Coordinates of C-alpha atoms and ligand atoms in Angstrom, one line a residue:
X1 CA 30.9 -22.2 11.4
X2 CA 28.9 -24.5 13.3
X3 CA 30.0 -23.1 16.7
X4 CA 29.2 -19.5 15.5
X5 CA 25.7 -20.7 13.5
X6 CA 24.6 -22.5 17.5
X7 CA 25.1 -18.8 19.2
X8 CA 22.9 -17.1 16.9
X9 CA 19.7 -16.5 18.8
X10 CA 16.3 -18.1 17.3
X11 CA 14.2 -15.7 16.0
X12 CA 10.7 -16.0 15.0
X13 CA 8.0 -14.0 13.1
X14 CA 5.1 -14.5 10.4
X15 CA 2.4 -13.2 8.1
X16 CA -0.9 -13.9 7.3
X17 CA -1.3 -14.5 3.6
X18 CA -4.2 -11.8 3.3
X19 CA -3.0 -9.7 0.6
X20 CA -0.1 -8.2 -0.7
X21 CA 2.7 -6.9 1.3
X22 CA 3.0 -2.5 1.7
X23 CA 5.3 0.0 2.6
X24 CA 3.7 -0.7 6.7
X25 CA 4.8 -4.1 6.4
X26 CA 8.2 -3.2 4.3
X27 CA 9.6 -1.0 6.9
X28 CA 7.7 -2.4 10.2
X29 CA 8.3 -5.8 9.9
X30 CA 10.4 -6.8 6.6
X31 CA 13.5 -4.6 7.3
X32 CA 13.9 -6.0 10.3
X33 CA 13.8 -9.5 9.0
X34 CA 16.1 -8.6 6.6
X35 CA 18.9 -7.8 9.2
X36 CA 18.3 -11.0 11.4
X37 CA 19.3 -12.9 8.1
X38 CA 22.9 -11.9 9.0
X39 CA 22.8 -12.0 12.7
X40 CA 20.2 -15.2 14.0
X41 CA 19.2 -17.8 13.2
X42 CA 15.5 -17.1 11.8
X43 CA 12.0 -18.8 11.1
X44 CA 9.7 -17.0 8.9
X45 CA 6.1 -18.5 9.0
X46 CA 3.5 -18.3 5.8
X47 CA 0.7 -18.2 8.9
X48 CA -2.0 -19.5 6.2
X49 CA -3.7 -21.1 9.5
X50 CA -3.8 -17.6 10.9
X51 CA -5.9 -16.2 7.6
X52 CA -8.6 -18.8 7.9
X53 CA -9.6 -17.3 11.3
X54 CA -10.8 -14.3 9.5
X55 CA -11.1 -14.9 5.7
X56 CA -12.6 -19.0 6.1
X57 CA -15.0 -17.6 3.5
X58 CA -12.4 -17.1 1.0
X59 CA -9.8 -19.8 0.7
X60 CA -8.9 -18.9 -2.2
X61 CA -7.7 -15.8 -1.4
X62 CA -5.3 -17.3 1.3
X63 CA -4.4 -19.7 -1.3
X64 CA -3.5 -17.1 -3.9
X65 CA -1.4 -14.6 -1.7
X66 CA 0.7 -17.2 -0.1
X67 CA 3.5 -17.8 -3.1
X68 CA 2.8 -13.8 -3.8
X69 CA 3.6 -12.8 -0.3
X70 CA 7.4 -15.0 -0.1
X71 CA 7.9 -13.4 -3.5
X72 CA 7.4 -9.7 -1.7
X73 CA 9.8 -10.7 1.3
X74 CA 12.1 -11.9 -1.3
X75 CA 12.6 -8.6 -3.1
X76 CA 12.5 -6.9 0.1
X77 CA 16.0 -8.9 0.6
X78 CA 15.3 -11.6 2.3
X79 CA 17.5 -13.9 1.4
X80 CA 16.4 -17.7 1.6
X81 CA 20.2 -19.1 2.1
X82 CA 20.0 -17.3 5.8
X83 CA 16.6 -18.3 6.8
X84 CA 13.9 -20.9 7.0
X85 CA 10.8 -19.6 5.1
X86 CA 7.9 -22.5 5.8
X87 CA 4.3 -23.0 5.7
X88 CA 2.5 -23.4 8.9
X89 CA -0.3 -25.4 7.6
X90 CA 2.7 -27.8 6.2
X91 CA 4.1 -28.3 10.0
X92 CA 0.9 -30.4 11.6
X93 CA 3.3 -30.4 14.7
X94 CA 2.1 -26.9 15.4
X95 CA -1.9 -27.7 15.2
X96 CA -1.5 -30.3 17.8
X97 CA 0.7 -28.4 20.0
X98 CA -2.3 -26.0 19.6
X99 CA -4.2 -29.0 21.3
X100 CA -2.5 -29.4 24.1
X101 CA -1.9 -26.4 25.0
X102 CA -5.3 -25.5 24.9
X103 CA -6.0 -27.6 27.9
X104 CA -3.9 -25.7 30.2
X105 CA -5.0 -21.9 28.8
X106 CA -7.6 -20.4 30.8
X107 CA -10.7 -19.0 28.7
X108 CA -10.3 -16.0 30.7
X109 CA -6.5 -15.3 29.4
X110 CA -7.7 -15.4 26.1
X111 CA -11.0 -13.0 26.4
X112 CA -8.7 -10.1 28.2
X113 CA -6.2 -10.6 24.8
X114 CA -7.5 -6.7 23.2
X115 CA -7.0 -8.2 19.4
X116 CA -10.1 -10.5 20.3
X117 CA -12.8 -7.8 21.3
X118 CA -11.5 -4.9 19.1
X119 CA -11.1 -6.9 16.2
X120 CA -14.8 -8.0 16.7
X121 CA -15.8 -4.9 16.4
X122 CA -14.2 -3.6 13.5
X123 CA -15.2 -6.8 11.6
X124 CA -18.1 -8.6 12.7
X125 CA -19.8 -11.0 15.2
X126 CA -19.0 -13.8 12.1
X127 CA -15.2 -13.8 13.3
X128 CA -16.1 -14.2 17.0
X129 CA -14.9 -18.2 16.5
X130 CA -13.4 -21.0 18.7
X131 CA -10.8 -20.6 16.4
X132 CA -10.4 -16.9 16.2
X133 CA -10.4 -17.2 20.4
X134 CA -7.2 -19.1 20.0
X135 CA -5.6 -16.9 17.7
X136 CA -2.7 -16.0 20.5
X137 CA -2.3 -19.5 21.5
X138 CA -2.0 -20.8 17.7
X139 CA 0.3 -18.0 17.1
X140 CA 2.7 -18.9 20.7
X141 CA 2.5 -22.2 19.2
X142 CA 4.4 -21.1 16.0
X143 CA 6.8 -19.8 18.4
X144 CA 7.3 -22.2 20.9
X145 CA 7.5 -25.2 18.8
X146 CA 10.7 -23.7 16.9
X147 CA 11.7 -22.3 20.3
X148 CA 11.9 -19.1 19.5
X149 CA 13.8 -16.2 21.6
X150 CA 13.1 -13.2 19.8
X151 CA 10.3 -12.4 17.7
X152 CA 10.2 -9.4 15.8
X153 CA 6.9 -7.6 15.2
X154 CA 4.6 -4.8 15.5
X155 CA 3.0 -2.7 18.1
X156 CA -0.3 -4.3 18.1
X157 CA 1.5 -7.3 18.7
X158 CA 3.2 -7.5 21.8
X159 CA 0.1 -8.0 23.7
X160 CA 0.0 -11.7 22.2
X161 CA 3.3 -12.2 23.1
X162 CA 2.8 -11.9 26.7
X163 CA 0.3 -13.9 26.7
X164 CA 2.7 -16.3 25.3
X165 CA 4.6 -16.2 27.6
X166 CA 2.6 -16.4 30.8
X167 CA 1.4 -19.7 29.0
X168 CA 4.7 -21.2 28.5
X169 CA 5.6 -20.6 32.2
X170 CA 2.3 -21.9 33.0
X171 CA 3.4 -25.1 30.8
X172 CA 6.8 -25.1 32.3
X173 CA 5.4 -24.8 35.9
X174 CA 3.1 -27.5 35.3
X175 CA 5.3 -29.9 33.9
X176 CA 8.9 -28.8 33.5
X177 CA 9.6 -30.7 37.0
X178 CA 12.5 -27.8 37.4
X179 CA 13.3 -27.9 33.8
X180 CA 12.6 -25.3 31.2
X181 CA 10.9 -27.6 28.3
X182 CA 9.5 -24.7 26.5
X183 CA 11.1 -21.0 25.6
X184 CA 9.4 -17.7 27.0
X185 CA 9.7 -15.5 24.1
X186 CA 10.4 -11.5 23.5
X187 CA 8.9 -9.3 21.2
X188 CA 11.0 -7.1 19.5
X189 CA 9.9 -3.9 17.7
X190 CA 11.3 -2.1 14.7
X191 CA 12.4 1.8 14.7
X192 CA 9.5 2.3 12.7
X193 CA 6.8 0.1 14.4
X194 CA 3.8 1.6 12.7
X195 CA 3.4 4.0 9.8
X196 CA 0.4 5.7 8.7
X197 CA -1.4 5.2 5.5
X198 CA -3.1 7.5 2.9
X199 CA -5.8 8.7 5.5
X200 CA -3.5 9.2 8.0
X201 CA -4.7 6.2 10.0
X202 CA -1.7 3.6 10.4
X203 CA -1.3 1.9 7.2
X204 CA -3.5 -1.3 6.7
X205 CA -5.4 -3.6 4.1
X206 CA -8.4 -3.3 5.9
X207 CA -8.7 0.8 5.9
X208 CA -7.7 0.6 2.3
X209 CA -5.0 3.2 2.7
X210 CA -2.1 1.0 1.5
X211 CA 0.8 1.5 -0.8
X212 CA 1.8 -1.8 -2.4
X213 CA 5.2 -2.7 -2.6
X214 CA 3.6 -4.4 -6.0
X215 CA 1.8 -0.9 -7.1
X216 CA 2.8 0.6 -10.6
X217 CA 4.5 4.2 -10.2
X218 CA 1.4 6.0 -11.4
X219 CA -1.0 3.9 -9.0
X220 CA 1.3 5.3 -6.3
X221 CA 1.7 8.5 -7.7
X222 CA -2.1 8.5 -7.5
X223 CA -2.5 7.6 -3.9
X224 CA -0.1 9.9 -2.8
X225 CA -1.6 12.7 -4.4
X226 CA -5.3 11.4 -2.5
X227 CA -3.2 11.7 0.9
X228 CA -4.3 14.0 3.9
X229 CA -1.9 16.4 4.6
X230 CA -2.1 19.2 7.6
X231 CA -5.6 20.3 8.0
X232 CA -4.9 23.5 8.7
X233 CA -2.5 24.5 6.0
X234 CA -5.7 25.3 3.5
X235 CA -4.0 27.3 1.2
X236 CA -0.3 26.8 -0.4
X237 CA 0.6 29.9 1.5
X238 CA -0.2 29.0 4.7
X239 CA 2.3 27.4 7.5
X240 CA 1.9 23.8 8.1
X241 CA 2.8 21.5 11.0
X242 CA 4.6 18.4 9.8
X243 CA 4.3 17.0 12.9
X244 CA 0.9 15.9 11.8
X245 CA 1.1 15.6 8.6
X246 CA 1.0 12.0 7.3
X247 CA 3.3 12.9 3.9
X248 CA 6.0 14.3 6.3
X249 CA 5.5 10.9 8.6
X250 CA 6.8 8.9 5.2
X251 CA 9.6 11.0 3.9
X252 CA 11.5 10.3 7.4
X253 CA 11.1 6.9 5.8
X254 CA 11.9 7.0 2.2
X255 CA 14.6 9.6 2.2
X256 CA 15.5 11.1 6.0
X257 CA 18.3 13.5 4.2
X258 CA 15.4 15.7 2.8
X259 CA 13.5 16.0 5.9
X260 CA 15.0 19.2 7.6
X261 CA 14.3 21.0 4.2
X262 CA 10.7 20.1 4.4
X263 CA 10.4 20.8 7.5
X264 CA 11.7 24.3 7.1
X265 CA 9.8 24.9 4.1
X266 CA 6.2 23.5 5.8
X267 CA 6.3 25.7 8.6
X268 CA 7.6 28.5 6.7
X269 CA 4.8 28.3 4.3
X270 CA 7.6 28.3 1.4
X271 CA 6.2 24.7 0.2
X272 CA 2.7 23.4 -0.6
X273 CA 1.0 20.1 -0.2
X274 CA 0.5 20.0 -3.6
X275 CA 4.3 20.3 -4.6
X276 CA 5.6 18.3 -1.4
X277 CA 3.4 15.1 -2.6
X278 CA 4.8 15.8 -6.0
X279 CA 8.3 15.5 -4.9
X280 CA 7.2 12.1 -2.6
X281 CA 5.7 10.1 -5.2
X282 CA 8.9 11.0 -7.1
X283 CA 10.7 10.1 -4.3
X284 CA 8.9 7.3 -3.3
X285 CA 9.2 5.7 -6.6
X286 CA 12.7 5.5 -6.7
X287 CA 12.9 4.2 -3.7
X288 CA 10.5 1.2 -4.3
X289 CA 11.9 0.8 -7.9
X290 CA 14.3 -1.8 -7.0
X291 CA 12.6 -3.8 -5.1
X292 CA 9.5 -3.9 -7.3
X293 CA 12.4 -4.9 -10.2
X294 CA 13.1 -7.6 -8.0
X295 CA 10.2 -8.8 -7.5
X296 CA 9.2 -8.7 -11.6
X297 CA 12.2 -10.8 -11.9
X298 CA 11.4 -13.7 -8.9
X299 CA 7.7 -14.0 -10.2
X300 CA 8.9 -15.0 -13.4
X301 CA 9.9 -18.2 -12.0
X302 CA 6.9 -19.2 -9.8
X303 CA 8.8 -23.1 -8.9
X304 CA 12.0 -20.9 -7.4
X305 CA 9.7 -19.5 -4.9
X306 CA 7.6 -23.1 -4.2
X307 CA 10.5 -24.9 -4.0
X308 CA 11.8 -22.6 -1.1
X309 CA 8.5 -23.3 0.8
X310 CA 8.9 -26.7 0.3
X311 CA 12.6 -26.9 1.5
X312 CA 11.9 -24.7 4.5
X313 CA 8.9 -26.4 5.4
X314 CA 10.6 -30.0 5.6
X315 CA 13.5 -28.2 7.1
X316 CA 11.0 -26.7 9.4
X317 CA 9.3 -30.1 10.5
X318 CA 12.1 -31.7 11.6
X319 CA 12.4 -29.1 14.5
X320 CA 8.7 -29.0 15.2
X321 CA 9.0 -32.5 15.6
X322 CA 11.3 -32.5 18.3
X323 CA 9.8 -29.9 20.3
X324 CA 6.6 -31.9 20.1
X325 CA 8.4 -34.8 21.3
X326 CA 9.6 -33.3 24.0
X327 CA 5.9 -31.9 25.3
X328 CA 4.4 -34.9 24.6
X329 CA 7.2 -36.6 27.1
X330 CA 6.6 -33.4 30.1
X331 CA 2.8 -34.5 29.8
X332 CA 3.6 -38.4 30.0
X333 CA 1.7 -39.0 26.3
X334 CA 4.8 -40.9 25.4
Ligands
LIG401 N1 -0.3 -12.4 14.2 C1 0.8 -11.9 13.3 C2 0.3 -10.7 12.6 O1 -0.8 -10.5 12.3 C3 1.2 -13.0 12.3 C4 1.8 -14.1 13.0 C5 1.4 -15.4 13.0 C6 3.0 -14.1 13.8 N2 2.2 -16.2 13.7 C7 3.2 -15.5 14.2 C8 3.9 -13.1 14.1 C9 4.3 -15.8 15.0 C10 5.0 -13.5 15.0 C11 5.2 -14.8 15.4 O2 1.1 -9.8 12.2

């Protein structure tokens, strides 16, 4: 047990507490997560730290989604027994790894990071922060003081983590003295890295184009039925081209045995848009409808899911803690 628990990799991944968790999230990120229950070792972050660099005007918002997100990746499947689920603002190890790793990281790494000039323009001069600058060096912190090897997460992503890792090499290079004190990590991307919302943009809070995970049946009935299909295929008749058709995007998804007769039937002109979405929401529902029954049943208890943060989080600390030590020593502070 203890021989096979050591050659489990470390794996590594988080959230920002924004909002509740949708279908993107479920099948980019959470699915994934699920399966590294049975074969790593993993850390999965509440990155609340992470939220204030966009949303400090709304703490509680942050505050409010954190217990509601855990309770999403619960009834996804995570199951808490095979993980460490923790708080990041609970682990202070992490801040002042931040610190110190801040005074090795040139600005200019940071500035060429895309997330920091697109995202100020889809938001707003407001979020162009000190703090929102150090986004990828908070978020290589969350990694590199568990030590984590792989880290699962989405497209948009992997930009930060190379980063990380030319800063950890930097660290190591600087004051490793031969030794490898901190671990490069590797992002890892699911089969389904991004999916597209009701617009046909890629699914996101922000667009508004989100199907909840928490959504009612007839809310998602309702946003399916607003979903862009094929702009060509005007009338029922017509042939359509599922390749570009968000609806046909999401039943490979939610029920990949149906997708050759769509397919067929698209091109053929033999179905509509109207009917298809009709036979999605249907579909969509049933696949959801367990995990939304799971969740009912885990936010009946609201102290289950804080005392799984809690126990995490101290769990969590104990490892930050070391890590930090062992920086602290490389840069002679202790
Ligand atoms: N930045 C990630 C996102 O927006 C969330 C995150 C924070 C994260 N810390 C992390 C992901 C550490 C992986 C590892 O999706």
């Amino acid at each position: 047990m203890q021989l096979s628990e050591k050659k489990r990799p470390r794996v590594m991944s988080g959230m920002r507490p924004t909002g509740k968790i949708h279908l993107g999230h479920l099948v980019g990120a959470l699915q994934q997560w699920v399966r590294y229950c049975e074969t790593a070792d993993p850390y999965f972050e509440i990155a609340d730290l992470h939220a204030y660099t966009t949303s400090f005007s709304d703490p509680q918002s942050i505050r409010d989604a954190r217990n509601d997100m855990v309770i999403d990746w619960l009834a996804a499947g995570i199951d808490p027994q095979k993980c460490t689920i923790y708080l990041q603002s609970a682990i202070p190890e992490i801040s002042e790894l931040h610190v110190l790793l801040g005074m090795i990281t040139p600005l200019s790494w940071l500035e060429r990071v895309p997330t920091w000039k697109s995202q100020i323009g889809e938001l707003g001069q407001h979020i162009a922060t000190y703090g929102f600058l150090g986004y990828p060096l908070l978020q290589l912190c969350d990694i590199a003081i568990f030590r984590g090897e792989r880290v699962p997460v989405g497209r948009d992503q992997l930009a930060h983590l190379e980063f990380g890792r030319e800063v950890v090499r930097r660290f190591n290079y600087l004051y490793g003295e031969g030794k490898e004190i901190l671990t490069e990590p590797e992002g890892t991307l699911s089969d389904f890295p991004e999916i597209p919302g009701t617009d046909g943009r890629k699914m996101s809070k922000s667009y508004d184009n989100a199907i909840l995970i928490a959504d009612d049946e007839t809310t998602t009935a309702k946003k399916v039925r607003s979903m862009v299909t094929d702009p060509l295929k005007i009338r029922r008749h017509d042939a359509g081209r599922p390749e570009v058709c968000p609806v046909f995007a999401l039943w490979k998804i939610v029920n990949p045995d149906h997708v050759p007769w769509v397919d067929r039937n698209c091109r053929s002109g033999e179905l509509g848009c109207v009917q298809d979405k009709t036979d999605f929401a249907a579909s969509l529902n049933e696949f959801l409808q367990p995990i939304r029954e799971r969740r009912a049943e885990i936010a009946k208890d609201p102290r289950y899911v804080e005392r799984i943060i809690d126990v995490g989080s101290q769990k969590a600390r104990a490892i930050a803690a070391q890590t930090l030590h062992d920086v602290k020593r490389a840069m002679k502070l202790v």
